[in-house]
XYZ file of C-alpha atoms in Angstrom:
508
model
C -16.977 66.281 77.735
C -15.201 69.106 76.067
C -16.265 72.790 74.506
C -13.893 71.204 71.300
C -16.662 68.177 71.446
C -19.407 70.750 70.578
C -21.385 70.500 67.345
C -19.392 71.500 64.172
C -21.085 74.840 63.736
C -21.634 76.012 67.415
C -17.895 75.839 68.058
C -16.392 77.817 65.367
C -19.255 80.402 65.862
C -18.740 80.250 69.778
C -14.550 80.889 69.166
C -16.011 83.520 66.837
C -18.121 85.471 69.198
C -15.219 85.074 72.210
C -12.852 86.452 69.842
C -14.391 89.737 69.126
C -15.107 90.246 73.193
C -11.318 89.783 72.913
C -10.621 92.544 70.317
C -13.154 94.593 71.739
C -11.478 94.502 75.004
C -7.988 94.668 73.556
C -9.244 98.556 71.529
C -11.460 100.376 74.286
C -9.663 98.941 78.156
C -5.883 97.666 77.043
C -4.699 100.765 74.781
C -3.385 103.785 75.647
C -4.148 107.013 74.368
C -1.515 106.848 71.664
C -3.329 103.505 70.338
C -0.733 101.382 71.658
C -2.495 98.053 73.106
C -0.512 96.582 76.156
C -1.720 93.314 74.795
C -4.091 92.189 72.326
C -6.148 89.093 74.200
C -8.203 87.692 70.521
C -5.176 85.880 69.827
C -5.096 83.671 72.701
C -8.529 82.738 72.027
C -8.165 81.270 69.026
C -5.340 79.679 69.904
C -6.727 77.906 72.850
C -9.245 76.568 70.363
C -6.960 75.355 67.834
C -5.157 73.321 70.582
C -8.585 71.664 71.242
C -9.364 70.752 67.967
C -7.744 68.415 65.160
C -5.963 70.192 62.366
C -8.836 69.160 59.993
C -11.232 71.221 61.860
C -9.563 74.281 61.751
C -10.440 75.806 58.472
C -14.179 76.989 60.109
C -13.012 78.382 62.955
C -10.525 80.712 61.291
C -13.269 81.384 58.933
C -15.682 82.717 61.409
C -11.720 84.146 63.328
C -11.314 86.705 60.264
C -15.217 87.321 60.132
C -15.058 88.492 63.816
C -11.917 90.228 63.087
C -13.441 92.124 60.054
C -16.434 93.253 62.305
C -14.519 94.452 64.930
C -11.890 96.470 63.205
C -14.565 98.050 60.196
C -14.865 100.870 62.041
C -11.599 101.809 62.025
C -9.896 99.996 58.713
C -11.470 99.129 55.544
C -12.528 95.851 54.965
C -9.116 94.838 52.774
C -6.710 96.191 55.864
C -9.211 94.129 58.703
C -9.131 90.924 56.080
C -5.505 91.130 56.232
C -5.434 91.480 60.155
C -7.239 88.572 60.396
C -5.101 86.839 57.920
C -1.695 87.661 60.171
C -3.365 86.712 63.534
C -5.380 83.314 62.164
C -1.387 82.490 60.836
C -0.161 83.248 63.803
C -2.319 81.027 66.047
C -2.116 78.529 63.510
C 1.378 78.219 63.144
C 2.063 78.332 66.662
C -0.524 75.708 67.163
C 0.957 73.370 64.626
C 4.365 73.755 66.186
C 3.583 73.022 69.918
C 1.369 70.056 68.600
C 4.576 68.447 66.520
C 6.898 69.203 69.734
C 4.970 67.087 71.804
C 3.406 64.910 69.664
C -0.038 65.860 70.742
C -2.212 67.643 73.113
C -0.333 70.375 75.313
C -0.571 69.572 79.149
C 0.019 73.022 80.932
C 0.592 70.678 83.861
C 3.884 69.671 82.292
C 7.095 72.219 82.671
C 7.630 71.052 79.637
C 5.219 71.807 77.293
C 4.722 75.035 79.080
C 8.575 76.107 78.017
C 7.990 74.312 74.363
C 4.622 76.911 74.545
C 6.703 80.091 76.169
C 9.266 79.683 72.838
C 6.667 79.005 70.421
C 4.511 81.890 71.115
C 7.386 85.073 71.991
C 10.706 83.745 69.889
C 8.678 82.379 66.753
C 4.876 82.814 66.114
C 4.764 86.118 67.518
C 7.939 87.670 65.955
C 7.060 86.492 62.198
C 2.952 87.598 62.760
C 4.632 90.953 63.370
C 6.320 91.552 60.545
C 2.987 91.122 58.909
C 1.379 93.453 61.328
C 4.373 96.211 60.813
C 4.052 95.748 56.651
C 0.555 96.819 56.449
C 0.949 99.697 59.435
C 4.357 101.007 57.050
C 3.488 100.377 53.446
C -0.423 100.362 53.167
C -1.850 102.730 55.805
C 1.571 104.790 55.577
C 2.120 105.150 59.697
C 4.468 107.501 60.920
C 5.941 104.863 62.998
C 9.388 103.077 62.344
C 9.008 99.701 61.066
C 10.863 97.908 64.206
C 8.965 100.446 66.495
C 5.636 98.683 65.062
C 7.209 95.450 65.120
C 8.427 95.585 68.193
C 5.168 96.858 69.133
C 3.091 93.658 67.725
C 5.145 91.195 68.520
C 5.034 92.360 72.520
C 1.328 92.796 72.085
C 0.336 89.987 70.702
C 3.355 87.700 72.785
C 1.654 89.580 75.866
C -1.718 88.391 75.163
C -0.669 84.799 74.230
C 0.966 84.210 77.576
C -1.383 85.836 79.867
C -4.876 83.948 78.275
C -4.243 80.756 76.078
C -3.107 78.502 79.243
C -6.543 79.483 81.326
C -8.641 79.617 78.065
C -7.425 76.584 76.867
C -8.178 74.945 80.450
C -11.695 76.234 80.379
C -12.434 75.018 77.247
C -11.983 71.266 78.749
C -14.583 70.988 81.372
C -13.070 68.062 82.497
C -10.728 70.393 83.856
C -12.720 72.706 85.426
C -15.030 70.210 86.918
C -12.989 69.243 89.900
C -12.616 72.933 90.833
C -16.247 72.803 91.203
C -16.895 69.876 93.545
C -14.123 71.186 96.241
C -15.487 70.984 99.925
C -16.743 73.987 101.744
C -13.164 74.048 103.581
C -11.291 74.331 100.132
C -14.244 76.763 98.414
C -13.879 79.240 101.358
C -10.255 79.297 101.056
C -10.072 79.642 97.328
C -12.619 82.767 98.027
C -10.487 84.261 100.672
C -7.600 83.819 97.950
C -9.164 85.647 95.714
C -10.357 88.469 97.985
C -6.361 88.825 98.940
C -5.546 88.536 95.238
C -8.189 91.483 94.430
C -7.610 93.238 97.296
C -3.710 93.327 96.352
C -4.263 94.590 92.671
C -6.256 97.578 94.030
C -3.822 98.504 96.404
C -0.912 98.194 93.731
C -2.757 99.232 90.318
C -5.576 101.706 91.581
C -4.545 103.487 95.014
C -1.875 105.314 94.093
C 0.564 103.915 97.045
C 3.713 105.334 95.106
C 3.267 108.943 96.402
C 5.495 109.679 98.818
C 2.855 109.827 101.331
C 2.583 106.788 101.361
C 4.716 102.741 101.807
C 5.543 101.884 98.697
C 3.976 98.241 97.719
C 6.267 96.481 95.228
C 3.905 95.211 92.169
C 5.644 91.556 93.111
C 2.684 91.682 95.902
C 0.415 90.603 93.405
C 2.218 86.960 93.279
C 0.863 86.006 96.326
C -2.724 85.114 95.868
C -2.286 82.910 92.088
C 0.673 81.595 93.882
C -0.656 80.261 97.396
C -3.855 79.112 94.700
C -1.082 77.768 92.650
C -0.043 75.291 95.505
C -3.296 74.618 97.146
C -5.381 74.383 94.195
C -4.868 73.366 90.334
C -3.146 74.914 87.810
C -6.404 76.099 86.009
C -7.249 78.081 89.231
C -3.913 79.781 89.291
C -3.985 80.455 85.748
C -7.195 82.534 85.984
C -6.437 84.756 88.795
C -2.624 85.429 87.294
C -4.925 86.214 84.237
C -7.322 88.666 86.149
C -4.235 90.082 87.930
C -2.745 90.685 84.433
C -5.988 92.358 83.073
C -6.079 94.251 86.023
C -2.241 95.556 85.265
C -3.212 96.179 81.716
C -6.181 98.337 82.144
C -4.498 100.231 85.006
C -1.836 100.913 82.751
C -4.587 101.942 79.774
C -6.174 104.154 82.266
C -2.834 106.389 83.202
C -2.638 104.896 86.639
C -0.122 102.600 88.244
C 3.059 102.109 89.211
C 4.398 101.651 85.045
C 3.443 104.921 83.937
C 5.883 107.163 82.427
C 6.430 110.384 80.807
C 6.144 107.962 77.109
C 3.247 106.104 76.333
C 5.618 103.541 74.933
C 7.782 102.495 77.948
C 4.394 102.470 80.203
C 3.223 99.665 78.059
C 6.536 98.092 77.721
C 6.978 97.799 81.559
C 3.324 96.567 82.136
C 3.932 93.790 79.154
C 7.192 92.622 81.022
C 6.286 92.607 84.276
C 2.727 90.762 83.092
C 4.671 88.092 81.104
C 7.099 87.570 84.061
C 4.531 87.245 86.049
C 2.307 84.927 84.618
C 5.125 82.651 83.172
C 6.508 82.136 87.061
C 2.579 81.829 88.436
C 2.403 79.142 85.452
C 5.911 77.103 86.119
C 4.802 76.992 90.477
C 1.642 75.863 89.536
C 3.060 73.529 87.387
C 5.823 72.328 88.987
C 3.973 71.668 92.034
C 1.323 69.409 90.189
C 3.991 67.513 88.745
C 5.667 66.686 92.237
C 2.107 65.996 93.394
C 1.992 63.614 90.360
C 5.385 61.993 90.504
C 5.053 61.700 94.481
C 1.301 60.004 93.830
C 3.016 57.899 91.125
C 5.628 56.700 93.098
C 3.151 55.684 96.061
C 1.018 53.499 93.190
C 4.772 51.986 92.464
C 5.426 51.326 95.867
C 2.088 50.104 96.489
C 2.295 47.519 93.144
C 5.802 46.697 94.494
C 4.750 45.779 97.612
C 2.045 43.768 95.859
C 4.325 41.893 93.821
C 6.627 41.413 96.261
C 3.952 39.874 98.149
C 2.753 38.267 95.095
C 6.240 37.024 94.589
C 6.724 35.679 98.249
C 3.248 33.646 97.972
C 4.903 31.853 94.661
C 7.816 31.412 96.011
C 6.756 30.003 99.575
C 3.840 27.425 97.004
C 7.126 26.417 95.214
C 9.200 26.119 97.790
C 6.251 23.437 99.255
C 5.921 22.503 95.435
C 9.614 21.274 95.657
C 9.898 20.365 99.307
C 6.237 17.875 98.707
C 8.522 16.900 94.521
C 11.384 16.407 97.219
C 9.543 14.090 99.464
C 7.839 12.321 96.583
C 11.286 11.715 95.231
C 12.393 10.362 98.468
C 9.774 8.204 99.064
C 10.064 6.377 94.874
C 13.674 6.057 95.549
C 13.267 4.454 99.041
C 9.964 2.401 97.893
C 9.161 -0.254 95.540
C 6.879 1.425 92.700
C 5.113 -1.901 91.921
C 4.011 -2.825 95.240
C 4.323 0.350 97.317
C 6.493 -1.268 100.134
C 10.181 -0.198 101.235
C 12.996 -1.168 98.401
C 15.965 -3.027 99.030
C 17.460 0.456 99.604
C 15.562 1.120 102.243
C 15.761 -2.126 104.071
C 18.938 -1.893 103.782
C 19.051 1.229 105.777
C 17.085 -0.095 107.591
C 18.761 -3.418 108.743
C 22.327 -1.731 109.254
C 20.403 0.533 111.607
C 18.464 -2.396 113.480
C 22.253 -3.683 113.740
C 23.488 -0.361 115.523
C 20.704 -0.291 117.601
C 20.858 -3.811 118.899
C 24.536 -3.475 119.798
C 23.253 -0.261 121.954
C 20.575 -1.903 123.704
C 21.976 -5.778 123.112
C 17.947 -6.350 122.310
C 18.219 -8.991 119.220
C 16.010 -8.618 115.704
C 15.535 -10.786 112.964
C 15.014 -11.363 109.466
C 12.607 -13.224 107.615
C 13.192 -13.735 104.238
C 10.105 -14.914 102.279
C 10.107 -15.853 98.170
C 6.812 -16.892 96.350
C 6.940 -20.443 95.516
C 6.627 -21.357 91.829
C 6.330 -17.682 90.549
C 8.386 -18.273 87.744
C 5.714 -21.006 86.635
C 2.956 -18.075 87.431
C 4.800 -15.005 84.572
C 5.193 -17.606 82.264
C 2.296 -19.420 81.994
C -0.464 -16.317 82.512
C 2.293 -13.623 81.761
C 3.998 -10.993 83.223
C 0.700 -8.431 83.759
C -0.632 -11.727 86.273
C 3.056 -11.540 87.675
C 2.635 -8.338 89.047
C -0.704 -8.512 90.589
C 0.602 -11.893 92.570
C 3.414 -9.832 93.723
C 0.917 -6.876 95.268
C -1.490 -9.120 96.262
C 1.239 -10.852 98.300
C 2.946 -7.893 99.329
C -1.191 -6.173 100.517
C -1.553 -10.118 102.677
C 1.746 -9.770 104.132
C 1.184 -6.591 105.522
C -1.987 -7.034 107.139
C -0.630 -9.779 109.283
C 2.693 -8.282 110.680
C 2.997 -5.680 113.027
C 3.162 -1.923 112.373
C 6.618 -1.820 114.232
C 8.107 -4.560 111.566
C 9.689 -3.559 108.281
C 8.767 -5.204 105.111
C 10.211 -4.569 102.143
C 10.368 -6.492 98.519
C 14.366 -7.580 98.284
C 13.884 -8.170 94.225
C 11.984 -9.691 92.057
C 9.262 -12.554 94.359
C 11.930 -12.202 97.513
C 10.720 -10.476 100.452
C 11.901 -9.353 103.770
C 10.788 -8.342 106.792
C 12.296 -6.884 109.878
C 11.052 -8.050 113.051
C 12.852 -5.463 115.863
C 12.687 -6.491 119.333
C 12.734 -10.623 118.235
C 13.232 -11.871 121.882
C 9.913 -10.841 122.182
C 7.751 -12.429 119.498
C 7.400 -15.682 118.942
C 8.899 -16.204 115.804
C 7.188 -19.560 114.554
C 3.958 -18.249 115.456
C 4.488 -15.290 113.085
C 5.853 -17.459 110.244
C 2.863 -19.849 110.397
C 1.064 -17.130 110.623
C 2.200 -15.469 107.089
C 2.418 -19.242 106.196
C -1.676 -19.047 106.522
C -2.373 -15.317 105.325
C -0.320 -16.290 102.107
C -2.505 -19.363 101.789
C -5.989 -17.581 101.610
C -4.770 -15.094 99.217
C -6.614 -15.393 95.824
C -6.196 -13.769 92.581
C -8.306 -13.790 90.519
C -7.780 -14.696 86.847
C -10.479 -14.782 84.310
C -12.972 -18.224 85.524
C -10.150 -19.195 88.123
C -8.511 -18.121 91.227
C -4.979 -18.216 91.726
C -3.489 -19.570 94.991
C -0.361 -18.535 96.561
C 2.176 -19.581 98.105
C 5.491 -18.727 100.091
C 8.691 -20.054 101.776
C 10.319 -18.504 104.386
C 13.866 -18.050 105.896
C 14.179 -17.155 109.472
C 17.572 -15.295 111.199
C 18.155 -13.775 113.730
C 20.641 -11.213 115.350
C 23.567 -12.322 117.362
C 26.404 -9.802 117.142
C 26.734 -10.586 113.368
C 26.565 -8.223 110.686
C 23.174 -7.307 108.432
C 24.836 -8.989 105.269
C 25.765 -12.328 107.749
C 22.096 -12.081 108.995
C 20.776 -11.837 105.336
C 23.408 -14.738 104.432
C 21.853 -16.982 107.293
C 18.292 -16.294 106.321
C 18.813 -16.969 102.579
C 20.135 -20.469 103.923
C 17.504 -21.175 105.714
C 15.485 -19.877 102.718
C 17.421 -22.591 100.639
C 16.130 -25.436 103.251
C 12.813 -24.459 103.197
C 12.181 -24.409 99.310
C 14.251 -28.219 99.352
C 12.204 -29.407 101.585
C 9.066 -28.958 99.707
C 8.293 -24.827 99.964
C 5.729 -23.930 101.475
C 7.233 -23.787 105.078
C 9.541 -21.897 107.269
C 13.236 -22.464 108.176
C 15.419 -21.419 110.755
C 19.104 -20.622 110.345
C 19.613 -23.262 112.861
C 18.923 -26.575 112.646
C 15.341 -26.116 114.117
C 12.332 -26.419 111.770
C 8.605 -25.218 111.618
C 6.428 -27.952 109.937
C 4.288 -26.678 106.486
C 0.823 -26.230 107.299
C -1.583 -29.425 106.529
């Protein structure tokens, strides 16, 4: 929550009542004897509060503004010359308002260099300048001063530049609570060193403004002393906490200066205020660019962290995707492998496969001169099968078949489909197994295999030709068994054939 977030009346009338403190102060602690005013603070008051509040609420606060103004200068002007001082000062703010709002499209951040410089030109090269001519016109040509009019310009424009610099960054700080909350929930650590800051800081301005260390009694303490408390505060703390002691230290100057004493008094009432209003501007613009400079690294530094950190996350992130699609695409890879080496209707190996597989069973037999064979196995009568129950029956023979044939082989023999109802298997290691106890015994599995089709249940089954390895290539060995193949579907199918003359009698 914000002061600018207070009721519609209570605002205006609270900018109202802080703005004739300011004046007050400004007459009876920051003029000199001659009436010049080292720097008038109402000003910076109302300008804090127009930078809090939308340009449609601004015609109540200056309102009450030139009220205040009115009943603080009455008893010294008539109520036509105090109207028109509040007029000037109200434009002023107002204009300098509207143009730091348009040059950074918003809210001013006094944590930002730059809106602190666009602020720093506003106020002393444009706001300030033009207010003054105002200020100068009525002192010449209505209350007839004895003055020069560029000695009373000059005059308002440092004054009022003066008091803009040195309050509206603090004032407009305390008016968001949000920003002076965090001061107030420090730890005791912090709170004692902030105190001890301040001590130094006060401790400082006495020495410089009030002891009178330039006799020549005395060390001379350069007025540059006083940097060291808002600056270490600066640094340590927030902005807002360097901004009010650089503002107390500037009061401090001012009123020293008002009350003859300090190290800017000179023989003219004039130059004494001059000197104090530079060396309080100087001041308080270099407290305000540390302060803000070092928030900003702070900020950039904590930004970059929160980069680092969400680059590290995506980077994880990014790793995590790219190590689930590299499995993605290694599992896609191995799924691809496995439908081009496998038949997709039955799930066995493809004729590319046993293929492979064959010329290998070939290069390993000439290693270890251990013979394999082939049996080559075609459903009888499946043509009869697709067309007379169609091609949908067809295919649920041929799985059936290939689901029979696999439960009664080995898990070290290859089976494969070779295309369309022609089989093969691999049978490694061949001197080994009796081969027409295997056949007859696929000769039987094939036989109990039923499919079933509507009311009836389809009976299978298959012919077989057996070869087997002796030095000859896997295309001989596949010639041989589909010889054999050729025997056993002439002589009635059914049954299993050697590539030699030797037979195995079909099953009763």
């Amino acid at each position: 929550m914000t002061l600018s977030r207070y009721p519609f009346t209570l605002f205006p009338l609270a900018t109202a009542l802080l703005y004739y403190l300011g004046a007050y102060i400004g007459v009876h602690f920051a003029a000199l004897e001659s009436g010049i005013v080292v720097f008038w603070p109402p000003n910076a008051i109302l300008l804090a509060a127009l930078l809090c509040r939308p340009v449609k609420s601004w015609p109540p606060i200056v309102l009450a503004v030139i009220v205040a103004e009115v009943a603080a200068d009455v008893p010294a002007f008539t109520v036509t010359e105090a109207v028109l001082f509040g007029m000037i000062n109200a434009t002023e703010c107002m204009l300098a308002a509207a143009l730091i709002r348009y040059a950074r499209g918003g809210a001013v951040d006094w944590k930002d260099p730059a809106d602190l410089g666009v602020f720093l030109v506003t106020v002393f090269f444009i706001a300030s300048p033009l207010a003054a001519v105002g200020g100068a016109s009525v002192y010449t040509f209505i209350l007839g001063s004895d003055s020069p009019f560029l000695t009373s310009w000059r005059l308002w424009w440092i004054g009022d530049a003066t008091g803009l610099i040195i309050l509206t960054p603090c004032m407009h700080m305390m008016f968001s609570l949000a920003e002076a909350r965090p001061g107030l929930n420090l730890p005791a650590s912090k709170q004692l060193e902030l105190l001890v800051a301040w001590v130094i800081g006060l401790t400082i301005c006495f020495l410089v403004f009030s002891a009178n260390l330039q006799s020549e009694n005395y060390l001379a303490l350069t007025p540059l002393a006083v940097l060291l408390a808002p600056v270490w505060i600066g640094v340590r703390f927030s902005p807002l906490a360097s901004s009010i002691l650089a503002a107390v230290v500037a009061l401090y100057a001012a009123f020293s200066t008002a009350a003859g004493i300090g190290p800017f008094i000179r023989d003219q009432q004039d130059q004494s205020a001059l000197l104090t209003q530079e060396f309080t501007v100087l001041f308080t613009v270099l407290v305000l660019y540390i302060a803000a400079f070092v928030h900003q690294n702070r900020r950039k530094s904590t930004e970059l962290e929160l980069a680092l950190s969400e680059l590290r996350q995506l980077n994880e992130a990014l790793e995590e995707r790219v190590q689930m699609r590299t499995e993605e695409l290694s599992e896609a890879n191995q799924r691809l492998q496995q439908l081009a080496l496998t038949d997709e209707l039955t799930g066995i190996y493809n004729r590319r496969k046993i293929q492979i597989l064959g010329q290998e069973e070939v290069e390993r037999s000439q290693r270890t001169q251990r013979p394999f064979c082939i049996l080559l196995l075609d459903l009888d009568h499946f043509k009869q099968i697709n067309d007379r129950y169609g091609h949908d029956m067809g295919d649920r023979c041929l799985q059936a078949f290939a689901l029979g044939v696999q439960s009664a082989i080995r898990t070290m023999d290859r089976f494969g489909r070779w295309g369309g109802e022609e089989f093969i298997i691999i049978v490694p290691e061949s001197d080994t197994v009796d081969l027409a106890r295997l056949s007859q015994k696929l000769l039987d599995r094939v036989r109990t295999i039923a499919v079933p089709i509507q009311d009836e249940q389809l009976s299978l089954s298959v012919s077989i030709g057996i070869a087997q390895w002796h030095h000859n290539s896997f295309d001989k060995l596949l010639s041989e068994a589909d010889q054999a193949l050729y025997r056993a579907k002439e002589q009635g199918r059914a049954r299993a054939e050697f590539s030699t003359t030797e037979t195995i009698p079909a099953p009763d």
